[in-house]
PDB file of C-alpha atoms in Angstrom:
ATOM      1  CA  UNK A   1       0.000   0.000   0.000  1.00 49.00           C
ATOM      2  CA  UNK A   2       1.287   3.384  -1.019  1.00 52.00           C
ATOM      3  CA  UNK A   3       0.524   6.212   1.595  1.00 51.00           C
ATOM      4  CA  UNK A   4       0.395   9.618   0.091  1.00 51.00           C
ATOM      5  CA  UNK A   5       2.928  12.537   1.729  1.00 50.00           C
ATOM      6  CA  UNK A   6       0.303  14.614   1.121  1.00 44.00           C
ATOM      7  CA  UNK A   7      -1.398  12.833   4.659  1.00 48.00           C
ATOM      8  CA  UNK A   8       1.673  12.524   6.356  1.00 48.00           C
ATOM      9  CA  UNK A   9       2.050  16.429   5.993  1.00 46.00           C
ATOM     10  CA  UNK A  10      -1.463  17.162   6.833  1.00 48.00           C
ATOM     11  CA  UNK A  11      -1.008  15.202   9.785  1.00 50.00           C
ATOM     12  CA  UNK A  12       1.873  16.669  11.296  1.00 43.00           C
ATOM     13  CA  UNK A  13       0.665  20.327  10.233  1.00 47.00           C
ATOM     14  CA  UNK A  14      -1.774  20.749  13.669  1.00 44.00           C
ATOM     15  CA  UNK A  15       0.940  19.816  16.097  1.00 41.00           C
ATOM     16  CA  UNK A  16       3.925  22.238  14.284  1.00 38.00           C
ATOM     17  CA  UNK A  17       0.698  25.005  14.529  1.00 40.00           C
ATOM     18  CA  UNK A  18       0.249  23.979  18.227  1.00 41.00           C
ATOM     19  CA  UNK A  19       4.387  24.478  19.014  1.00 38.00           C
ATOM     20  CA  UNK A  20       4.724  27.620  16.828  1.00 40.00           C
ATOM     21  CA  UNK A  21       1.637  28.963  18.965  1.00 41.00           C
ATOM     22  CA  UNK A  22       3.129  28.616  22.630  1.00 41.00           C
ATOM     23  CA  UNK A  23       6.434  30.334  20.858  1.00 42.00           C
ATOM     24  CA  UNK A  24       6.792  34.266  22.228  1.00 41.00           C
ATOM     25  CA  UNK A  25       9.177  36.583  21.097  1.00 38.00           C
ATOM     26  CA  UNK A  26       7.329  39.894  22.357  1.00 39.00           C
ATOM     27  CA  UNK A  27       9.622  42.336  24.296  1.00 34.00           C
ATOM     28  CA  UNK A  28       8.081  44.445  27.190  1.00 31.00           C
ATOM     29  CA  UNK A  29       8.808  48.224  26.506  1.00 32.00           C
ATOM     30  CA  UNK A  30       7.910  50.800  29.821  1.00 32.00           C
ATOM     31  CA  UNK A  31       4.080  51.936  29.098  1.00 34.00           C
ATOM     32  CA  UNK A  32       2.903  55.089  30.454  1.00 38.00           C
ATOM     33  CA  UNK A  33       0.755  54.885  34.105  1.00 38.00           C
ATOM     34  CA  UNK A  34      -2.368  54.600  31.490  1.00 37.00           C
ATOM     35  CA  UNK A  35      -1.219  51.313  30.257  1.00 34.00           C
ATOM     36  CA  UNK A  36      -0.048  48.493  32.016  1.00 30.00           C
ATOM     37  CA  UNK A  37       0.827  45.930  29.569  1.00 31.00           C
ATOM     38  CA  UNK A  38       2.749  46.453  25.560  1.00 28.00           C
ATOM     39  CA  UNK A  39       1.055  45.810  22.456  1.00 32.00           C
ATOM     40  CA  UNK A  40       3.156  43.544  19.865  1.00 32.00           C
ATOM     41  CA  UNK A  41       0.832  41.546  17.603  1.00 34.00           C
ATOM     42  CA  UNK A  42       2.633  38.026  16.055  1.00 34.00           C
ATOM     43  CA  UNK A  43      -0.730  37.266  14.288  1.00 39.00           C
ATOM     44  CA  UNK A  44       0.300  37.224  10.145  1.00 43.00           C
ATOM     45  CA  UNK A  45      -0.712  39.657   7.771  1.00 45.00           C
ATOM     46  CA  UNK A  46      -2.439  39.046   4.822  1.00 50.00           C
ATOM     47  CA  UNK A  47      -0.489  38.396   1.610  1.00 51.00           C
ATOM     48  CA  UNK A  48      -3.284  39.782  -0.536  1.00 57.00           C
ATOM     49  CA  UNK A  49      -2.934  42.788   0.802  1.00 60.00           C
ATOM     50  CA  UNK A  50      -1.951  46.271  -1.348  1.00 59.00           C
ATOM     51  CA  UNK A  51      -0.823  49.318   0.569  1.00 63.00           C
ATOM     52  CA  UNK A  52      -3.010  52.240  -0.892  1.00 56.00           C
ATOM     53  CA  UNK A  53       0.172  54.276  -2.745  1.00 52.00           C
ATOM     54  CA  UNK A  54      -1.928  56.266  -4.644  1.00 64.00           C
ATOM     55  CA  UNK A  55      -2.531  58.595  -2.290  1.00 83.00           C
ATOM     56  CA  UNK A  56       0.837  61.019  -2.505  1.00 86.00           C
ATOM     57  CA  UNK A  57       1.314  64.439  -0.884  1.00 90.00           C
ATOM     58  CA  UNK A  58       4.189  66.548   0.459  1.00 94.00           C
ATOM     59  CA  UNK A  59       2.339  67.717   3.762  1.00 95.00           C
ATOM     60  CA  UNK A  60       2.167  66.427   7.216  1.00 97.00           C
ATOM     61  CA  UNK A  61      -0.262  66.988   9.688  1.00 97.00           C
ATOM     62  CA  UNK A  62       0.460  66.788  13.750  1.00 98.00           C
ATOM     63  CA  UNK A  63      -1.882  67.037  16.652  1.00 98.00           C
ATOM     64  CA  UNK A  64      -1.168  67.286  20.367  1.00 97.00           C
ATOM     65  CA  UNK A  65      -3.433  67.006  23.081  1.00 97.00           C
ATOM     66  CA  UNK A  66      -3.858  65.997  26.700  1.00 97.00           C
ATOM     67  CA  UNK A  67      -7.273  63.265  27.393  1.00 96.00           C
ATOM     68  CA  UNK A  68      -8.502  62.661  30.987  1.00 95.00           C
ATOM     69  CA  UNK A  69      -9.876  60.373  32.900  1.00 95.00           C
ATOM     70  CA  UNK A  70     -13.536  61.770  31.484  1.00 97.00           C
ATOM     71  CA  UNK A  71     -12.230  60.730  28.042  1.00 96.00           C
ATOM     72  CA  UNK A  72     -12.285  62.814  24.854  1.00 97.00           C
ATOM     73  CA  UNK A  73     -11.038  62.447  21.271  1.00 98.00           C
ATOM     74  CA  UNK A  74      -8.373  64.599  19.416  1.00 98.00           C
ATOM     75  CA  UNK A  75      -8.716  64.689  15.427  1.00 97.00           C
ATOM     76  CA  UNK A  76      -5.610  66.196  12.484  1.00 97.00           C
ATOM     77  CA  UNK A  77      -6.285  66.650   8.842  1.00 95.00           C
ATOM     78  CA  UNK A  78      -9.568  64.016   8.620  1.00 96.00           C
ATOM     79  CA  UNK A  79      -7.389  61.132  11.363  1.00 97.00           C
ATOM     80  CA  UNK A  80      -9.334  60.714  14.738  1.00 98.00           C
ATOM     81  CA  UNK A  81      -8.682  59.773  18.309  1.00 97.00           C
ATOM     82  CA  UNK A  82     -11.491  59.035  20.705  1.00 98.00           C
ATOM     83  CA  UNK A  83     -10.970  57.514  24.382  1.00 97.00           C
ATOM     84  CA  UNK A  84     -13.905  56.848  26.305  1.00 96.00           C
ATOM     85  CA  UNK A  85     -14.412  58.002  29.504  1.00 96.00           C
ATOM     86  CA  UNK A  86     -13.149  55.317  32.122  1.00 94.00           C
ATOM     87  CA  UNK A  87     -10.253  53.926  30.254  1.00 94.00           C
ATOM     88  CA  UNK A  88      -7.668  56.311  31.372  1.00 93.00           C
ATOM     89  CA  UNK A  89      -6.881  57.009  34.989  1.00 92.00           C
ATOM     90  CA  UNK A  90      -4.647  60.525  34.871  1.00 92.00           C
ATOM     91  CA  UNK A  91      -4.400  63.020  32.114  1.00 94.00           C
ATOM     92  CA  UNK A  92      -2.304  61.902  29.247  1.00 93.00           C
ATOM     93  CA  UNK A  93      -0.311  63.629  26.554  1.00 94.00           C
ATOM     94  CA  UNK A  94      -1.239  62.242  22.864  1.00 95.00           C
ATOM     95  CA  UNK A  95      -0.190  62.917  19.305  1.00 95.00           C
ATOM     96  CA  UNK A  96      -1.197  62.176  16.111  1.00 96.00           C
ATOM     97  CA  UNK A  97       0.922  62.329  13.406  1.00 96.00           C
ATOM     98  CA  UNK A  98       0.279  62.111   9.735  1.00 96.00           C
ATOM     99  CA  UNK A  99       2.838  62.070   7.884  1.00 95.00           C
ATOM    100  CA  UNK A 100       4.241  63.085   4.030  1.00 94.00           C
ATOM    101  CA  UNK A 101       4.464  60.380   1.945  1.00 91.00           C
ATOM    102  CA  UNK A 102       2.790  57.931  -0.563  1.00 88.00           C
ATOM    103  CA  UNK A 103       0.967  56.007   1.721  1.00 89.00           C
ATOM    104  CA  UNK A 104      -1.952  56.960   4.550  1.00 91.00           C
ATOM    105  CA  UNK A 105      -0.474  56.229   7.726  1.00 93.00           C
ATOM    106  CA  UNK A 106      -0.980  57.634  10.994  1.00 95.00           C
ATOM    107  CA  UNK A 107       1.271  57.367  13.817  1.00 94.00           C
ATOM    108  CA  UNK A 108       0.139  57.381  17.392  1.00 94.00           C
ATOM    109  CA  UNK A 109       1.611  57.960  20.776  1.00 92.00           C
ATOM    110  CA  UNK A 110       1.027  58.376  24.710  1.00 92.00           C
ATOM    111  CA  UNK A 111       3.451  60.188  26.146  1.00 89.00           C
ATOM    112  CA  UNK A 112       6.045  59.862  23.759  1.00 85.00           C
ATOM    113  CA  UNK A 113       5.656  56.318  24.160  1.00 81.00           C
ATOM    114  CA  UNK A 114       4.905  54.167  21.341  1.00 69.00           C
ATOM    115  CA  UNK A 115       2.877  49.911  21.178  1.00 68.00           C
ATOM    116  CA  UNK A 116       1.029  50.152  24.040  1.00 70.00           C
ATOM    117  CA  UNK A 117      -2.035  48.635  25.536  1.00 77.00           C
ATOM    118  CA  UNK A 118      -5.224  49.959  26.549  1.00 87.00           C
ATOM    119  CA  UNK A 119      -7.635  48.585  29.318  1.00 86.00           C
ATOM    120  CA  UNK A 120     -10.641  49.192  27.145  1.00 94.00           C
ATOM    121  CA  UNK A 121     -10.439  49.923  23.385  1.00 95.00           C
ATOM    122  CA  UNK A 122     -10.352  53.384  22.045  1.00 96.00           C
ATOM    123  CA  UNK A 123     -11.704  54.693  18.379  1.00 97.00           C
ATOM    124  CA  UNK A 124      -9.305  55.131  15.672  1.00 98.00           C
ATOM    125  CA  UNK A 125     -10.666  56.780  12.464  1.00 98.00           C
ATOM    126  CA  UNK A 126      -8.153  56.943   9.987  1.00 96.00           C
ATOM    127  CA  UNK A 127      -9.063  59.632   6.556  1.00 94.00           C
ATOM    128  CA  UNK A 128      -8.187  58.335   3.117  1.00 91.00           C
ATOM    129  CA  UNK A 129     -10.019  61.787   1.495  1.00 89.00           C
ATOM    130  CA  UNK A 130      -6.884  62.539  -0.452  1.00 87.00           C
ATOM    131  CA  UNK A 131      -6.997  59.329  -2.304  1.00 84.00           C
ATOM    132  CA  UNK A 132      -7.751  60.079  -5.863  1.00 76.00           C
ATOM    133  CA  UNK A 133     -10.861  58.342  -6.202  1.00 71.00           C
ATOM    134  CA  UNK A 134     -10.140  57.133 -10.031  1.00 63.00           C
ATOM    135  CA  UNK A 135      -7.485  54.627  -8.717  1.00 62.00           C
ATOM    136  CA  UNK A 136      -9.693  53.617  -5.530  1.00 69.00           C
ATOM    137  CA  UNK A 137     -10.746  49.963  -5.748  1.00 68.00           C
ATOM    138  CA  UNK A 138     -13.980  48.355  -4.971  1.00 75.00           C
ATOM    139  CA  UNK A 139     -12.888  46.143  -2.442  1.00 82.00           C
ATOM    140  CA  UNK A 140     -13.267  48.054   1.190  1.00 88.00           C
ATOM    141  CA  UNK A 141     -10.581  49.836   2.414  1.00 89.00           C
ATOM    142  CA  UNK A 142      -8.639  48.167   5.536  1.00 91.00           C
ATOM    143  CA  UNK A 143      -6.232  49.302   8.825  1.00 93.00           C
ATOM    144  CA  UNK A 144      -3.663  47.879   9.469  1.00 92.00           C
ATOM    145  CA  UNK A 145      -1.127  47.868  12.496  1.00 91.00           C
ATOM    146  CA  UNK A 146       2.747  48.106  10.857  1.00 90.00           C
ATOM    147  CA  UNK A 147       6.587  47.964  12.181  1.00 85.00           C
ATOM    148  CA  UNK A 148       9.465  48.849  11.469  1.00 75.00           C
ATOM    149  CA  UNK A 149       8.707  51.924  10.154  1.00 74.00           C
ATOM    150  CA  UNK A 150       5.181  51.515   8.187  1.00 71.00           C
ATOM    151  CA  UNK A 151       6.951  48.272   5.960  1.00 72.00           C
ATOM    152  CA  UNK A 152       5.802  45.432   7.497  1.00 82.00           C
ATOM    153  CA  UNK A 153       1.944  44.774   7.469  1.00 84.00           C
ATOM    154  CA  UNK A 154       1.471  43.174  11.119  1.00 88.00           C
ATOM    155  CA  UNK A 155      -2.009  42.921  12.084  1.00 90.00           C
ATOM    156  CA  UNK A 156      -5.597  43.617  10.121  1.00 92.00           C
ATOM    157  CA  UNK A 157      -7.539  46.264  12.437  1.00 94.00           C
ATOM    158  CA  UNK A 158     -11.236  44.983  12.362  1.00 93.00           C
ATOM    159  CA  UNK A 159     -13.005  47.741  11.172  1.00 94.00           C
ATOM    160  CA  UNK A 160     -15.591  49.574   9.139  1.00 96.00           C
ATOM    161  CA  UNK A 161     -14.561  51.235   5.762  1.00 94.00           C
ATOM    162  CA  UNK A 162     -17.036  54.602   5.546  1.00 94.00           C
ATOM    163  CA  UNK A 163     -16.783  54.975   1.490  1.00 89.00           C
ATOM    164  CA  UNK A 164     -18.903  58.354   1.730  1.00 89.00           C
ATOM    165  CA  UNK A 165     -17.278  59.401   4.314  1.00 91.00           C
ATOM    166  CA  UNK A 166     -13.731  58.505   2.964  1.00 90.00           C
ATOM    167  CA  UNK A 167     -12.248  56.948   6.762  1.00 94.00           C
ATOM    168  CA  UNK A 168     -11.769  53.768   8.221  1.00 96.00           C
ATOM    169  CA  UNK A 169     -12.763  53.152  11.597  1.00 97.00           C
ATOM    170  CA  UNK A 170     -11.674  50.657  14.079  1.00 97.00           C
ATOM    171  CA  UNK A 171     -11.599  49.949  17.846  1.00 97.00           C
ATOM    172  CA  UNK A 172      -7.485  48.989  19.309  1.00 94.00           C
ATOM    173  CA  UNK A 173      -6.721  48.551  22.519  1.00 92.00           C
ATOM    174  CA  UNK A 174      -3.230  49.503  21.800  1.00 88.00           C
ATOM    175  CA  UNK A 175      -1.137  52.098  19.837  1.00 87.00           C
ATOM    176  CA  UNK A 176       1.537  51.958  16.953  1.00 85.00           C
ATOM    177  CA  UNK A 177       1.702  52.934  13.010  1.00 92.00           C
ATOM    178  CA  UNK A 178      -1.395  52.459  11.007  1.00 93.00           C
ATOM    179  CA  UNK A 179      -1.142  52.026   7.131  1.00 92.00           C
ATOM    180  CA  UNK A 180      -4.490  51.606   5.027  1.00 90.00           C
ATOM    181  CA  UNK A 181      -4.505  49.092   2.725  1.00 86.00           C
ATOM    182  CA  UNK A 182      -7.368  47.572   0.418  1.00 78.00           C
TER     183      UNK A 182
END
């Protein structure tokens, strides 16, 4: 009798999924007060995925702003920030930074601090308005969480993609670099 490899393979594949699982590799940066624990994804990214580079321009938007313990949101240039109230404990220092370049990305900190992890999940709402809407596909618009500078696709936010409205809108309980991607 000839056994296929095809069901040897398929038979070893749930225990190497199992042992790659339990693997760790995350490193523990200091968080602010507000946030207890770091935020490093391992989960893969999606290899269908296309960074939206049609979207070029030569300006960068910034916004500071200090959120409370009674929440609030802070907004740049279309990009949005909202914290609940209840999900800080102090006032905290945040920025949102948009910067130039040929993708929409939006770079968020607390404190100066970058990856870290909510108790609760706050509102992202990232703009893609200066898209030029000739080269926009019809497949919904996605956010996603990147390293190493915005060129490696780490997580897929879950999200809503507001086509009127030109955003994309997701809940995170913790901060990095978002790219949006369709």
């Amino acid at each position: 009798m000839h056994r296929s490899r095809f069901r040897s393979a398929t038979a070893v594949i749930p225990f190497v999924l199992i042992f790659l699982a339990a693997c760790d590799s995350t490193t523990s940066p200091t968080a602010p007060p507000l946030a207890p624990k770091t935020s490093r994804s391992a989960e893969p990214f999606d290899n269908n995925a296309t960074l939206v580079a049609v979207c070029p321009t030569a300006r960068s938007y910034r916004a500071d702003g200090t959120i409370g313990p009674n929440g609030g949101s802070i907004s740049v240039a279309g990009h949005r920030l909202t914290i609940p109230p209840g999900v800080l404990t102090t006032a905290t220092q945040f920025t949102l930074h948009a910067p130039a370049g040929q993708e929409v990305k939006l770079e968020l900190s607390a404190n100066g601090g970058e990856h870290y992890r909510f108790a609760a999940p706050v509102v992202i709402t990232i703009s893609y308005d200066r898209c030029k809407r000739q080269h926009w596909p019809p497949t919904p618009a996605t956010a996603w969480y990147v390293e190493n500078g915005g060129t490696r696709l780490v997580e897929r936010m879950a999200g809503r993609d507001d086509r009127r409205g030109r955003a994309v809108t997701f809940r995170t309980n913790h901060f990095s670099t978002y790219l949006v991607a369709y």
